[in-house]
């Protein structure tokens, strides 16, 4: 059977967006952001709560302004994903200022595979394709399925074409196997977890964080390269590679979680609008602590 009408329409629209210059995608994102905020009311409320928790000393009006910039950056990231999937040539020089590229090159040269240690910054699909082109080796993201099976199949086919493969969120064996084959895997553990967790501070708030990072990363055995992005004027990004964190992840899960959260926090503070605040990072709470996202009467 052929592709559904929905998939064909998605492909046509995404292909059209992929042909836009970064500045035009930015302008379109800013125009669409108020509509997206209305359509994604739950995500807006979650982001507002996160910003209140993480920036308690920031005046409310400034947090609202930051929220609006974050929503525009979120839409921009979705539009940039179209370029990641459908653009034949990214023209990296027009999209990125790349910092610390030698750290990535040194890691690739070791031939052991690379774990790109990052976080949920907007534009991740585009950033992964840029890393693929800069690294010269397959870069596999850890993904979860879209609700629409047809769209999921279309996007994953594009990911395989542009990046070299994908890894299901629950397939830890595939994660380790890809690194052992000398490939790169993008690892972003800044998510709420309900089990095998430890509460580590994130912007001063206990955040339920995976405590098994040392076990997983030692099993994979690759070179760990921290990487992050921040938005630049004109719809471009800075893509920053850093040297491996000394003695990370070690063997203490709680210590690794705390170091990782501290690393993410320090980068987010440099450009907080570029971070995805729309997820329930503080959903799981220590015993006896109230739900941070409960609707207030």
CSV table of N, CA, C and O in Angstrom, one decimal, residues 143-222:
chain,number,residue,atom,x,y,z
A,143,UNK,N,15.1,7.1,20.5
A,143,UNK,CA,13.8,7.7,20.1
A,143,UNK,C,12.6,6.9,20.8
A,143,UNK,O,12.8,5.8,21.2
A,144,UNK,N,11.5,7.6,20.8
A,144,UNK,CA,10.3,6.9,21.2
A,144,UNK,C,9.2,7.2,20.1
A,144,UNK,O,9.4,8.1,19.3
A,145,UNK,N,8.3,6.3,20.0
A,145,UNK,CA,7.4,6.3,18.8
A,145,UNK,C,6.4,7.5,18.9
A,145,UNK,O,5.9,7.9,19.9
A,146,UNK,N,6.1,8.1,17.7
A,146,UNK,CA,5.0,9.0,17.5
A,146,UNK,C,3.7,8.3,17.5
A,146,UNK,O,3.6,7.1,17.2
A,147,UNK,N,2.6,9.0,17.9
A,147,UNK,CA,1.3,8.4,18.0
A,147,UNK,C,0.8,7.9,16.7
A,147,UNK,O,0.2,6.8,16.6
A,148,UNK,N,1.1,8.6,15.6
A,148,UNK,CA,0.6,8.3,14.3
A,148,UNK,C,1.7,7.3,13.7
A,148,UNK,O,2.8,7.7,13.4
A,149,UNK,N,1.3,6.1,13.4
A,149,UNK,CA,2.3,5.1,12.9
A,149,UNK,C,2.9,5.5,11.6
A,149,UNK,O,4.0,5.2,11.3
A,150,UNK,N,2.0,6.1,10.7
A,150,UNK,CA,2.5,6.5,9.4
A,150,UNK,C,3.6,7.6,9.5
A,150,UNK,O,4.6,7.5,8.9
A,151,UNK,N,3.3,8.6,10.3
A,151,UNK,CA,4.3,9.7,10.5
A,151,UNK,C,5.5,9.1,11.2
A,151,UNK,O,6.7,9.5,10.9
A,152,UNK,N,5.4,8.2,12.2
A,152,UNK,CA,6.5,7.6,12.9
A,152,UNK,C,7.4,6.9,11.9
A,152,UNK,O,8.6,7.0,11.9
A,153,UNK,N,6.8,6.1,11.0
A,153,UNK,CA,7.6,5.4,10.0
A,153,UNK,C,8.3,6.3,9.0
A,153,UNK,O,9.5,6.1,8.7
A,154,UNK,N,7.6,7.4,8.6
A,154,UNK,CA,8.3,8.4,7.7
A,154,UNK,C,9.4,9.1,8.4
A,154,UNK,O,10.5,9.2,7.8
A,155,UNK,N,9.3,9.6,9.6
A,155,UNK,CA,10.3,10.3,10.3
A,155,UNK,C,11.5,9.3,10.6
A,155,UNK,O,12.7,9.7,10.4
A,156,UNK,N,11.2,8.1,11.0
A,156,UNK,CA,12.3,7.2,11.3
A,156,UNK,C,13.1,6.8,10.1
A,156,UNK,O,14.3,6.5,10.1
A,157,UNK,N,12.4,6.7,8.9
A,157,UNK,CA,13.1,6.4,7.7
A,157,UNK,C,14.0,7.5,7.3
A,157,UNK,O,15.2,7.3,6.9
A,158,UNK,N,13.6,8.8,7.6
A,158,UNK,CA,14.5,9.9,7.3
A,158,UNK,C,15.6,10.0,8.3
A,158,UNK,O,16.8,10.3,7.9
A,159,UNK,N,15.4,9.6,9.5
A,159,UNK,CA,16.5,9.6,10.5
A,159,UNK,C,17.5,8.6,10.1
A,159,UNK,O,18.7,8.8,10.2
A,160,UNK,N,17.1,7.4,9.7
A,160,UNK,CA,18.0,6.4,9.3
A,160,UNK,C,18.8,6.8,8.1
A,160,UNK,O,20.1,6.6,8.0
A,161,UNK,N,18.2,7.5,7.2
A,161,UNK,CA,18.9,8.0,6.0
A,161,UNK,C,19.9,9.1,6.3
A,161,UNK,O,21.0,9.0,5.8
A,162,UNK,N,19.5,10.0,7.2
A,162,UNK,CA,20.4,11.2,7.5
A,162,UNK,C,21.4,10.9,8.6
A,162,UNK,O,22.5,11.5,8.6
A,163,UNK,N,21.1,10.0,9.5
A,163,UNK,CA,21.9,9.8,10.7
A,163,UNK,C,22.7,8.5,10.7
A,163,UNK,O,23.7,8.3,11.3
A,164,UNK,N,22.0,7.5,10.1
A,164,UNK,CA,22.7,6.1,10.1
A,164,UNK,C,21.9,5.1,10.9
A,164,UNK,O,22.3,3.9,10.8
A,165,UNK,N,20.9,5.5,11.7
A,165,UNK,CA,20.2,4.5,12.5
A,165,UNK,C,19.5,5.2,13.6
A,165,UNK,O,19.6,6.4,13.8
A,166,UNK,N,18.7,4.4,14.3
A,166,UNK,CA,18.0,4.9,15.5
A,166,UNK,C,18.0,3.8,16.5
A,166,UNK,O,18.2,2.6,16.2
A,167,UNK,N,17.7,4.2,17.8
A,167,UNK,CA,17.7,3.2,18.9
A,167,UNK,C,16.4,3.4,19.7
A,167,UNK,O,16.1,4.6,20.1
A,168,UNK,N,15.7,2.4,19.9
A,168,UNK,CA,14.5,2.5,20.7
A,168,UNK,C,14.8,2.8,22.1
A,168,UNK,O,15.9,2.4,22.7
A,169,UNK,N,14.0,3.6,22.8
A,169,UNK,CA,14.3,4.1,24.1
A,169,UNK,C,14.6,3.0,25.1
A,169,UNK,O,15.4,3.2,26.0
A,170,UNK,N,13.9,1.9,25.0
A,170,UNK,CA,14.1,0.8,25.9
A,170,UNK,C,15.2,-0.2,25.6
A,170,UNK,O,15.5,-1.1,26.3
A,171,UNK,N,15.9,0.0,24.4
A,171,UNK,CA,16.8,-1.0,23.9
A,171,UNK,C,18.3,-0.6,24.4
A,171,UNK,O,19.0,-0.1,23.6
A,172,UNK,N,18.6,-0.9,25.6
A,172,UNK,CA,19.9,-0.6,26.1
A,172,UNK,C,21.0,-1.4,25.4
A,172,UNK,O,22.1,-1.0,25.3
A,173,UNK,N,20.6,-2.7,25.0
A,173,UNK,CA,21.6,-3.5,24.3
A,173,UNK,C,22.0,-2.8,23.0
A,173,UNK,O,23.2,-2.8,22.6
A,174,UNK,N,21.1,-2.3,22.2
A,174,UNK,CA,21.4,-1.6,21.0
A,174,UNK,C,22.2,-0.3,21.2
A,174,UNK,O,23.1,0.0,20.4
A,175,UNK,N,22.0,0.4,22.3
A,175,UNK,CA,22.8,1.5,22.7
A,175,UNK,C,24.2,1.1,22.8
A,175,UNK,O,25.1,1.7,22.2
A,176,UNK,N,24.5,0.1,23.6
A,176,UNK,CA,25.9,-0.3,23.8
A,176,UNK,C,26.5,-0.9,22.6
A,176,UNK,O,27.7,-0.7,22.3
A,177,UNK,N,25.7,-1.7,21.8
A,177,UNK,CA,26.3,-2.3,20.6
A,177,UNK,C,26.7,-1.2,19.6
A,177,UNK,O,27.7,-1.4,18.9
A,178,UNK,N,25.9,-0.2,19.4
A,178,UNK,CA,26.2,0.9,18.5
A,178,UNK,C,27.6,1.5,18.9
A,178,UNK,O,28.4,1.8,18.0
A,179,UNK,N,27.8,1.8,20.1
A,179,UNK,CA,29.0,2.4,20.6
A,179,UNK,C,30.2,1.5,20.3
A,179,UNK,O,31.3,1.9,19.8
A,180,UNK,N,30.0,0.2,20.6
A,180,UNK,CA,31.0,-0.8,20.4
A,180,UNK,C,31.4,-0.9,19.0
A,180,UNK,O,32.5,-1.3,18.6
A,181,UNK,N,30.5,-0.7,18.1
A,181,UNK,CA,30.8,-0.7,16.6
A,181,UNK,C,31.5,0.5,16.2
A,181,UNK,O,31.9,0.6,15.0
A,182,UNK,N,31.8,1.4,17.0
A,182,UNK,CA,32.5,2.6,16.7
A,182,UNK,C,31.7,3.7,16.2
A,182,UNK,O,32.1,4.7,15.6
A,183,UNK,N,30.3,3.7,16.5
A,183,UNK,CA,29.4,4.7,16.1
A,183,UNK,C,29.2,5.7,17.3
A,183,UNK,O,29.8,5.5,18.3
A,184,UNK,N,28.4,6.7,17.1
A,184,UNK,CA,28.1,7.6,18.1
A,184,UNK,C,26.6,7.5,18.5
A,184,UNK,O,25.7,7.3,17.7
A,185,UNK,N,26.3,7.7,19.8
A,185,UNK,CA,24.9,7.7,20.3
A,185,UNK,C,24.7,8.9,21.1
A,185,UNK,O,25.6,9.3,21.9
A,186,UNK,N,23.6,9.6,20.8
A,186,UNK,CA,23.3,10.8,21.6
A,186,UNK,C,22.5,10.4,22.8
A,186,UNK,O,21.5,9.8,22.7
A,187,UNK,N,23.0,10.8,24.0
A,187,UNK,CA,22.5,10.4,25.3
A,187,UNK,C,22.1,11.6,26.1
A,187,UNK,O,22.9,12.4,26.4
A,188,UNK,N,20.8,11.7,26.3
A,188,UNK,CA,20.2,12.9,27.0
A,188,UNK,C,19.4,12.4,28.2
A,188,UNK,O,18.2,12.3,28.1
A,189,UNK,N,20.0,12.1,29.4
A,189,UNK,CA,19.3,11.6,30.5
A,189,UNK,C,18.6,12.6,31.4
A,189,UNK,O,18.3,12.3,32.6
A,190,UNK,N,18.4,13.8,30.9
A,190,UNK,CA,17.8,14.9,31.8
A,190,UNK,C,16.3,14.7,31.7
A,190,UNK,O,15.5,15.6,31.3
A,191,UNK,N,15.8,13.6,32.1
A,191,UNK,CA,14.3,13.2,32.1
A,191,UNK,C,13.9,12.7,33.5
A,191,UNK,O,14.8,12.2,34.2
A,192,UNK,N,12.7,12.9,33.8
A,192,UNK,CA,12.1,12.3,35.1
A,192,UNK,C,12.1,10.8,35.0
A,192,UNK,O,11.6,10.3,33.9
A,193,UNK,N,12.5,10.1,36.0
A,193,UNK,CA,12.4,8.7,36.0
A,193,UNK,C,11.7,8.3,37.3
A,193,UNK,O,11.9,8.9,38.3
A,194,UNK,N,11.0,7.2,37.3
A,194,UNK,CA,10.2,6.7,38.4
A,194,UNK,C,10.9,5.6,39.2
A,194,UNK,O,10.6,5.4,40.4
A,195,UNK,N,11.8,4.9,38.5
A,195,UNK,CA,12.5,3.7,39.2
A,195,UNK,C,14.0,3.9,38.9
A,195,UNK,O,14.4,4.6,38.1
A,196,UNK,N,14.7,3.1,39.7
A,196,UNK,CA,16.2,3.2,39.6
A,196,UNK,C,16.7,4.6,39.6
A,196,UNK,O,17.5,5.0,38.8
A,197,UNK,N,16.1,5.4,40.5
A,197,UNK,CA,16.4,6.8,40.5
A,197,UNK,C,17.0,7.3,41.8
A,197,UNK,O,17.1,6.6,42.8
A,198,UNK,N,17.5,8.5,41.7
A,198,UNK,CA,18.1,9.2,42.9
A,198,UNK,C,17.6,10.6,42.7
A,198,UNK,O,17.5,11.1,41.6
A,199,UNK,N,17.4,11.4,43.8
A,199,UNK,CA,17.1,12.8,43.7
A,199,UNK,C,18.3,13.6,43.8
A,199,UNK,O,19.0,13.6,44.8
A,200,UNK,N,18.6,14.3,42.7
A,200,UNK,CA,19.8,15.1,42.6
A,200,UNK,C,19.3,16.5,42.3
A,200,UNK,O,18.3,16.7,41.5
A,201,UNK,N,20.0,17.6,42.8
A,201,UNK,CA,19.5,18.9,42.6
A,201,UNK,C,19.6,19.4,41.2
A,201,UNK,O,20.6,19.1,40.5
A,202,UNK,N,18.6,20.1,40.7
A,202,UNK,CA,18.6,20.7,39.4
A,202,UNK,C,18.0,22.1,39.6
A,202,UNK,O,16.8,22.2,40.0
A,203,UNK,N,18.8,23.2,39.5
A,203,UNK,CA,18.3,24.5,39.9
A,203,UNK,C,17.8,24.5,41.3
A,203,UNK,O,16.9,25.2,41.6
A,204,UNK,N,18.4,23.8,42.2
A,204,UNK,CA,18.1,23.8,43.6
A,204,UNK,C,16.9,23.0,44.0
A,204,UNK,O,16.5,22.9,45.1
A,205,UNK,N,16.3,22.3,43.0
A,205,UNK,CA,15.1,21.5,43.2
A,205,UNK,C,15.5,20.0,43.1
A,205,UNK,O,16.1,19.6,42.0
A,206,UNK,N,15.1,19.1,44.0
A,206,UNK,CA,15.4,17.7,43.8
A,206,UNK,C,14.7,17.2,42.6
A,206,UNK,O,13.5,17.3,42.5
A,207,UNK,N,15.5,16.6,41.7
A,207,UNK,CA,15.0,16.1,40.4
A,207,UNK,C,15.3,14.6,40.4
A,207,UNK,O,16.4,14.1,40.6
A,208,UNK,N,14.2,13.8,40.1
A,208,UNK,CA,14.4,12.3,40.0
A,208,UNK,C,15.2,12.0,38.8
A,208,UNK,O,14.8,12.2,37.7
A,209,UNK,N,16.4,11.5,39.0
A,209,UNK,CA,17.4,11.3,37.9
A,209,UNK,C,17.9,9.8,38.0
A,209,UNK,O,18.0,9.2,39.0
A,210,UNK,N,18.2,9.3,36.8
A,210,UNK,CA,18.6,7.9,36.7
A,210,UNK,C,19.9,7.7,37.5
A,210,UNK,O,20.9,8.5,37.3
A,211,UNK,N,19.9,6.7,38.3
A,211,UNK,CA,21.1,6.4,39.1
A,211,UNK,C,22.1,5.3,38.5
A,211,UNK,O,23.1,5.0,39.1
A,212,UNK,N,21.7,4.9,37.3
A,212,UNK,CA,22.5,3.8,36.6
A,212,UNK,C,23.3,4.3,35.5
A,212,UNK,O,23.8,3.5,34.7
A,213,UNK,N,23.6,5.6,35.4
A,213,UNK,CA,24.5,6.1,34.3
A,213,UNK,C,25.8,5.4,34.3
A,213,UNK,O,26.3,5.1,33.3
A,214,UNK,N,26.5,5.2,35.5
A,214,UNK,CA,27.8,4.6,35.5
A,214,UNK,C,27.8,3.2,34.9
A,214,UNK,O,28.7,2.9,34.1
A,215,UNK,N,26.8,2.4,35.2
A,215,UNK,CA,26.7,1.0,34.7
A,215,UNK,C,26.5,1.1,33.2
A,215,UNK,O,27.2,0.4,32.5
A,216,UNK,N,25.6,1.9,32.7
A,216,UNK,CA,25.3,1.9,31.3
A,216,UNK,C,26.5,2.4,30.5
A,216,UNK,O,26.9,1.8,29.5
A,217,UNK,N,27.1,3.5,30.9
A,217,UNK,CA,28.2,4.1,30.2
A,217,UNK,C,29.4,3.3,30.2
A,217,UNK,O,30.2,3.2,29.2
A,218,UNK,N,29.7,2.6,31.3
A,218,UNK,CA,30.8,1.7,31.3
A,218,UNK,C,30.6,0.5,30.4
A,218,UNK,O,31.5,0.0,29.7
A,219,UNK,N,29.4,0.0,30.4
A,219,UNK,CA,29.0,-1.1,29.5
A,219,UNK,C,29.2,-0.7,28.0
A,219,UNK,O,29.7,-1.5,27.2
A,220,UNK,N,28.8,0.5,27.7
A,220,UNK,CA,29.0,0.9,26.3
A,220,UNK,C,30.5,1.1,25.9
A,220,UNK,O,30.9,0.7,24.8
A,221,UNK,N,31.2,1.7,26.8
A,221,UNK,CA,32.7,1.8,26.6
A,221,UNK,C,33.2,2.8,25.7
A,221,UNK,O,34.4,2.8,25.4
A,222,UNK,N,32.4,3.7,25.3
A,222,UNK,CA,32.8,4.7,24.3
A,222,UNK,C,33.5,5.9,25.0
A,222,UNK,O,33.5,6.1,26.2
